PDB file of C-alpha atoms in Angstrom:
ATOM      1  CA  UNK Q   1      -6.860  -8.141  -6.236  1.00  0.00           C
ATOM      2  CA  UNK Q   2      -3.195  -7.239  -5.990  1.00  0.00           C
ATOM      3  CA  UNK Q   3      -0.672  -6.426  -3.280  1.00  0.00           C
ATOM      4  CA  UNK Q   4       2.241  -4.022  -3.127  1.00  0.00           C
ATOM      5  CA  UNK Q   5       5.187  -4.346  -0.869  1.00  0.00           C
ATOM      6  CA  UNK Q   6       6.397  -1.039   0.605  1.00  0.00           C
ATOM      7  CA  UNK Q   7       9.242  -0.332   2.990  1.00  0.00           C
ATOM      8  CA  UNK Q   8       8.640   0.985   6.434  1.00  0.00           C
ATOM      9  CA  UNK Q   9       8.060   3.715   7.587  1.00  0.00           C
ATOM     10  CA  UNK Q  10       6.180   4.400   4.348  1.00  0.00           C
ATOM     11  CA  UNK Q  11       3.719   1.528   4.693  1.00  0.00           C
ATOM     12  CA  UNK Q  12       2.799   2.871   8.153  1.00  0.00           C
ATOM     13  CA  UNK Q  13       2.375   6.393   6.668  1.00  0.00           C
ATOM     14  CA  UNK Q  14      -0.118   4.924   4.217  1.00  0.00           C
ATOM     15  CA  UNK Q  15      -1.968   2.833   6.794  1.00  0.00           C
ATOM     16  CA  UNK Q  16      -2.068   5.379   9.656  1.00  0.00           C
ATOM     17  CA  UNK Q  17      -1.314   8.862   8.191  1.00  0.00           C
ATOM     18  CA  UNK Q  18      -2.079  10.816   5.064  1.00  0.00           C
ATOM     19  CA  UNK Q  19       0.297   9.238   2.569  1.00  0.00           C
ATOM     20  CA  UNK Q  20      -1.890   8.587  -0.473  1.00  0.00           C
ATOM     21  CA  UNK Q  21       0.817   8.623  -3.161  1.00  0.00           C
ATOM     22  CA  UNK Q  22       3.246   5.736  -3.605  1.00  0.00           C
ATOM     23  CA  UNK Q  23       6.203   6.669  -5.794  1.00  0.00           C
ATOM     24  CA  UNK Q  24       7.522   4.101  -8.265  1.00  0.00           C
ATOM     25  CA  UNK Q  25       9.752   4.195 -11.305  1.00  0.00           C
ATOM     26  CA  UNK Q  26       7.221   2.078 -13.203  1.00  0.00           C
ATOM     27  CA  UNK Q  27       3.638   2.660 -14.245  1.00  0.00           C
ATOM     28  CA  UNK Q  28       0.717   0.322 -13.997  1.00  0.00           C
ATOM     29  CA  UNK Q  29      -2.584   0.063 -15.757  1.00  0.00           C
ATOM     30  CA  UNK Q  30      -4.060  -1.840 -12.754  1.00  0.00           C
ATOM     31  CA  UNK Q  31      -6.918  -0.088 -10.864  1.00  0.00           C
ATOM     32  CA  UNK Q  32      -8.671  -1.744  -7.987  1.00  0.00           C
ATOM     33  CA  UNK Q  33      -8.248  -3.201  -4.535  1.00  0.00           C
ATOM     34  CA  UNK Q  34      -4.736  -3.421  -3.132  1.00  0.00           C
ATOM     35  CA  UNK Q  35      -3.107  -4.967  -0.043  1.00  0.00           C
ATOM     36  CA  UNK Q  36      -0.448  -2.743   1.527  1.00  0.00           C
ATOM     37  CA  UNK Q  37       2.367  -5.094   2.539  1.00  0.00           C
ATOM     38  CA  UNK Q  38       5.237  -3.860   4.717  1.00  0.00           C
ATOM     39  CA  UNK Q  39       8.605  -5.128   3.472  1.00  0.00           C
ATOM     40  CA  UNK Q  40      10.909  -7.214   5.718  1.00  0.00           C
ATOM     41  CA  UNK Q  41      13.536  -4.543   5.078  1.00  0.00           C
ATOM     42  CA  UNK Q  42      12.969  -1.031   6.415  1.00  0.00           C
ATOM     43  CA  UNK Q  43      14.184   2.124   4.732  1.00  0.00           C
ATOM     44  CA  UNK Q  44      17.211   3.094   6.911  1.00  0.00           C
ATOM     45  CA  UNK Q  45      17.221   6.651   5.651  1.00  0.00           C
ATOM     46  CA  UNK Q  46      13.566   7.839   5.303  1.00  0.00           C
ATOM     47  CA  UNK Q  47      12.882  11.242   3.805  1.00  0.00           C
ATOM     48  CA  UNK Q  48      12.546  14.388   5.938  1.00  0.00           C
ATOM     49  CA  UNK Q  49       9.462  14.570   8.016  1.00  0.00           C
ATOM     50  CA  UNK Q  50       8.517  10.941   7.764  1.00  0.00           C
ATOM     51  CA  UNK Q  51       9.742  10.108  11.306  1.00  0.00           C
ATOM     52  CA  UNK Q  52       7.483  12.753  12.754  1.00  0.00           C
ATOM     53  CA  UNK Q  53       4.468  11.436  10.872  1.00  0.00           C
ATOM     54  CA  UNK Q  54       4.870   7.797  12.090  1.00  0.00           C
ATOM     55  CA  UNK Q  55       6.357   8.535  15.550  1.00  0.00           C
ATOM     56  CA  UNK Q  56       4.808   6.221  18.126  1.00  0.00           C
ATOM     57  CA  UNK Q  57       3.490   3.748  15.539  1.00  0.00           C
ATOM     58  CA  UNK Q  58       4.637   0.174  15.510  1.00  0.00           C
ATOM     59  CA  UNK Q  59       6.442  -0.420  12.263  1.00  0.00           C
ATOM     60  CA  UNK Q  60       5.505  -3.962  11.452  1.00  0.00           C
ATOM     61  CA  UNK Q  61       7.761  -5.784   8.984  1.00  0.00           C
ATOM     62  CA  UNK Q  62       6.845  -8.666   6.616  1.00  0.00           C
ATOM     63  CA  UNK Q  63       3.132  -8.209   6.991  1.00  0.00           C
ATOM     64  CA  UNK Q  64      -0.004  -6.847   5.290  1.00  0.00           C
ATOM     65  CA  UNK Q  65      -0.876  -3.692   7.265  1.00  0.00           C
ATOM     66  CA  UNK Q  66      -3.731  -2.113   5.212  1.00  0.00           C
ATOM     67  CA  UNK Q  67      -6.109  -2.458   2.329  1.00  0.00           C
ATOM     68  CA  UNK Q  68      -6.637   0.371  -0.212  1.00  0.00           C
ATOM     69  CA  UNK Q  69      -7.880   1.021  -3.750  1.00  0.00           C
ATOM     70  CA  UNK Q  70      -5.328   1.883  -6.423  1.00  0.00           C
ATOM     71  CA  UNK Q  71      -7.318   4.672  -8.103  1.00  0.00           C
ATOM     72  CA  UNK Q  72      -4.841   6.094 -10.594  1.00  0.00           C
ATOM     73  CA  UNK Q  73      -1.280   6.096 -11.796  1.00  0.00           C
ATOM     74  CA  UNK Q  74       0.242   9.116 -13.485  1.00  0.00           C
ATOM     75  CA  UNK Q  75       3.697  10.533 -14.210  1.00  0.00           C
ATOM     76  CA  UNK Q  76       5.066  13.233 -11.992  1.00  0.00           C
ATOM     77  CA  UNK Q  77       3.170  16.472 -12.433  1.00  0.00           C
ATOM     78  CA  UNK Q  78       5.144  18.586 -10.013  1.00  0.00           C
ATOM     79  CA  UNK Q  79       2.659  19.116  -7.222  1.00  0.00           C
ATOM     80  CA  UNK Q  80       0.346  16.182  -6.737  1.00  0.00           C
ATOM     81  CA  UNK Q  81       1.106  15.664  -3.051  1.00  0.00           C
ATOM     82  CA  UNK Q  82       3.692  16.524  -0.402  1.00  0.00           C
ATOM     83  CA  UNK Q  83       4.553  12.770  -0.592  1.00  0.00           C
ATOM     84  CA  UNK Q  84       5.230  12.780  -4.371  1.00  0.00           C
ATOM     85  CA  UNK Q  85       8.738  12.535  -5.782  1.00  0.00           C
ATOM     86  CA  UNK Q  86       9.872  14.202  -8.965  1.00  0.00           C
ATOM     87  CA  UNK Q  87      10.541  11.884 -11.895  1.00  0.00           C
ATOM     88  CA  UNK Q  88       8.459   9.006 -10.518  1.00  0.00           C
ATOM     89  CA  UNK Q  89       5.073   7.590 -11.338  1.00  0.00           C
ATOM     90  CA  UNK Q  90       2.516   8.434  -8.677  1.00  0.00           C
ATOM     91  CA  UNK Q  91       0.376   5.488  -7.681  1.00  0.00           C
ATOM     92  CA  UNK Q  92      -2.749   7.144  -6.180  1.00  0.00           C
ATOM     93  CA  UNK Q  93      -4.329   5.358  -3.210  1.00  0.00           C
ATOM     94  CA  UNK Q  94      -7.887   5.905  -1.972  1.00  0.00           C
ATOM     95  CA  UNK Q  95     -10.143   4.192   0.566  1.00  0.00           C
ATOM     96  CA  UNK Q  96      -7.257   3.182   2.786  1.00  0.00           C
ATOM     97  CA  UNK Q  97      -8.220   0.994   5.827  1.00  0.00           C
ATOM     98  CA  UNK Q  98      -5.567  -0.002   8.346  1.00  0.00           C
ATOM     99  CA  UNK Q  99      -5.848  -3.602   9.613  1.00  0.00           C
ATOM    100  CA  UNK Q 100      -6.347  -3.998  13.332  1.00  0.00           C
ATOM    101  CA  UNK Q 101      -3.713  -6.718  13.340  1.00  0.00           C
ATOM    102  CA  UNK Q 102      -1.028  -7.002  10.691  1.00  0.00           C
ATOM    103  CA  UNK Q 103      -1.060 -10.283   8.786  1.00  0.00           C
ATOM    104  CA  UNK Q 104       2.452 -11.859   8.493  1.00  0.00           C
ATOM    105  CA  UNK Q 105       3.262 -12.891   4.971  1.00  0.00           C
ATOM    106  CA  UNK Q 106       6.202 -12.894   2.560  1.00  0.00           C
ATOM    107  CA  UNK Q 107       5.857 -10.238  -0.123  1.00  0.00           C
ATOM    108  CA  UNK Q 108       7.259  -9.859  -3.579  1.00  0.00           C
ATOM    109  CA  UNK Q 109       8.504  -7.026  -5.828  1.00  0.00           C
ATOM    110  CA  UNK Q 110       6.131  -5.101  -8.085  1.00  0.00           C
ATOM    111  CA  UNK Q 111       2.414  -5.660  -8.012  1.00  0.00           C
ATOM    112  CA  UNK Q 112       1.817  -9.269  -6.881  1.00  0.00           C
ATOM    113  CA  UNK Q 113      -1.259 -11.480  -6.630  1.00  0.00           C
ATOM    114  CA  UNK Q 114      -1.969 -12.468  -3.088  1.00  0.00           C
ATOM    115  CA  UNK Q 115      -2.932 -16.135  -2.509  1.00  0.00           C
ATOM    116  CA  UNK Q 116      -6.377 -16.996  -1.324  1.00  0.00           C
ATOM    117  CA  UNK Q 117      -5.105 -17.982   2.153  1.00  0.00           C
ATOM    118  CA  UNK Q 118      -3.760 -14.461   2.642  1.00  0.00           C
ATOM    119  CA  UNK Q 119      -6.927 -12.808   1.364  1.00  0.00           C
ATOM    120  CA  UNK Q 120      -8.981 -14.948   3.806  1.00  0.00           C
ATOM    121  CA  UNK Q 121      -6.874 -13.780   6.732  1.00  0.00           C
ATOM    122  CA  UNK Q 122      -7.204 -10.171   5.713  1.00  0.00           C
ATOM    123  CA  UNK Q 123     -10.944 -10.364   5.160  1.00  0.00           C
ATOM    124  CA  UNK Q 124     -11.436 -11.751   8.696  1.00  0.00           C
ATOM    125  CA  UNK Q 125     -10.455  -8.346   9.992  1.00  0.00           C
ATOM    126  CA  UNK Q 126     -12.772  -6.351   7.800  1.00  0.00           C
ATOM    127  CA  UNK Q 127     -16.498  -5.712   8.118  1.00  0.00           C
ATOM    128  CA  UNK Q 128     -18.791  -7.255   5.535  1.00  0.00           C
ATOM    129  CA  UNK Q 129     -19.402  -3.940   3.780  1.00  0.00           C
ATOM    130  CA  UNK Q 130     -15.660  -3.405   3.261  1.00  0.00           C
ATOM    131  CA  UNK Q 131     -15.120  -6.961   2.028  1.00  0.00           C
ATOM    132  CA  UNK Q 132     -18.005  -6.578  -0.446  1.00  0.00           C
ATOM    133  CA  UNK Q 133     -16.581  -3.280  -1.799  1.00  0.00           C
ATOM    134  CA  UNK Q 134     -13.142  -4.890  -2.211  1.00  0.00           C
ATOM    135  CA  UNK Q 135     -14.483  -7.854  -4.086  1.00  0.00           C
ATOM    136  CA  UNK Q 136     -16.740  -5.840  -6.370  1.00  0.00           C
ATOM    137  CA  UNK Q 137     -13.862  -3.511  -7.268  1.00  0.00           C
ATOM    138  CA  UNK Q 138     -11.523  -6.351  -8.009  1.00  0.00           C
ATOM    139  CA  UNK Q 139     -10.400  -6.777 -11.647  1.00  0.00           C
ATOM    140  CA  UNK Q 140      -9.936 -10.229 -13.020  1.00  0.00           C
ATOM    141  CA  UNK Q 141      -6.344 -11.512 -12.681  1.00  0.00           C
TER     142      UNK Q 141
END
């Protein structure tokens, strides 16, 4: 299991809208369950159209807001998604589930390994089937 810290409003767009590509300048070989963590620092100048997508949503900071599965990572191919940025690696997210209550926690840069205490707090908000799927998809650390 890994976690990825993402600035708001993009973390909310993943959790509550259709953003299924996270743009990064680095690639990863990791595939599996992923906690979506909202950074303490929001993006002060989000891209065009993002405000309309997340309008009315609470933009929690410094908290895990969703769980997902990192299904793929590929270099920019030009037209993968309206959310993709040219010249970046596209981290493809699937099976996104927003948490009913964000779990406050300090994040880190890059893909980071969440501690057991954080995982326990996240799993309390998920049904047993979702927890089972997350755990069976997890790669060894």
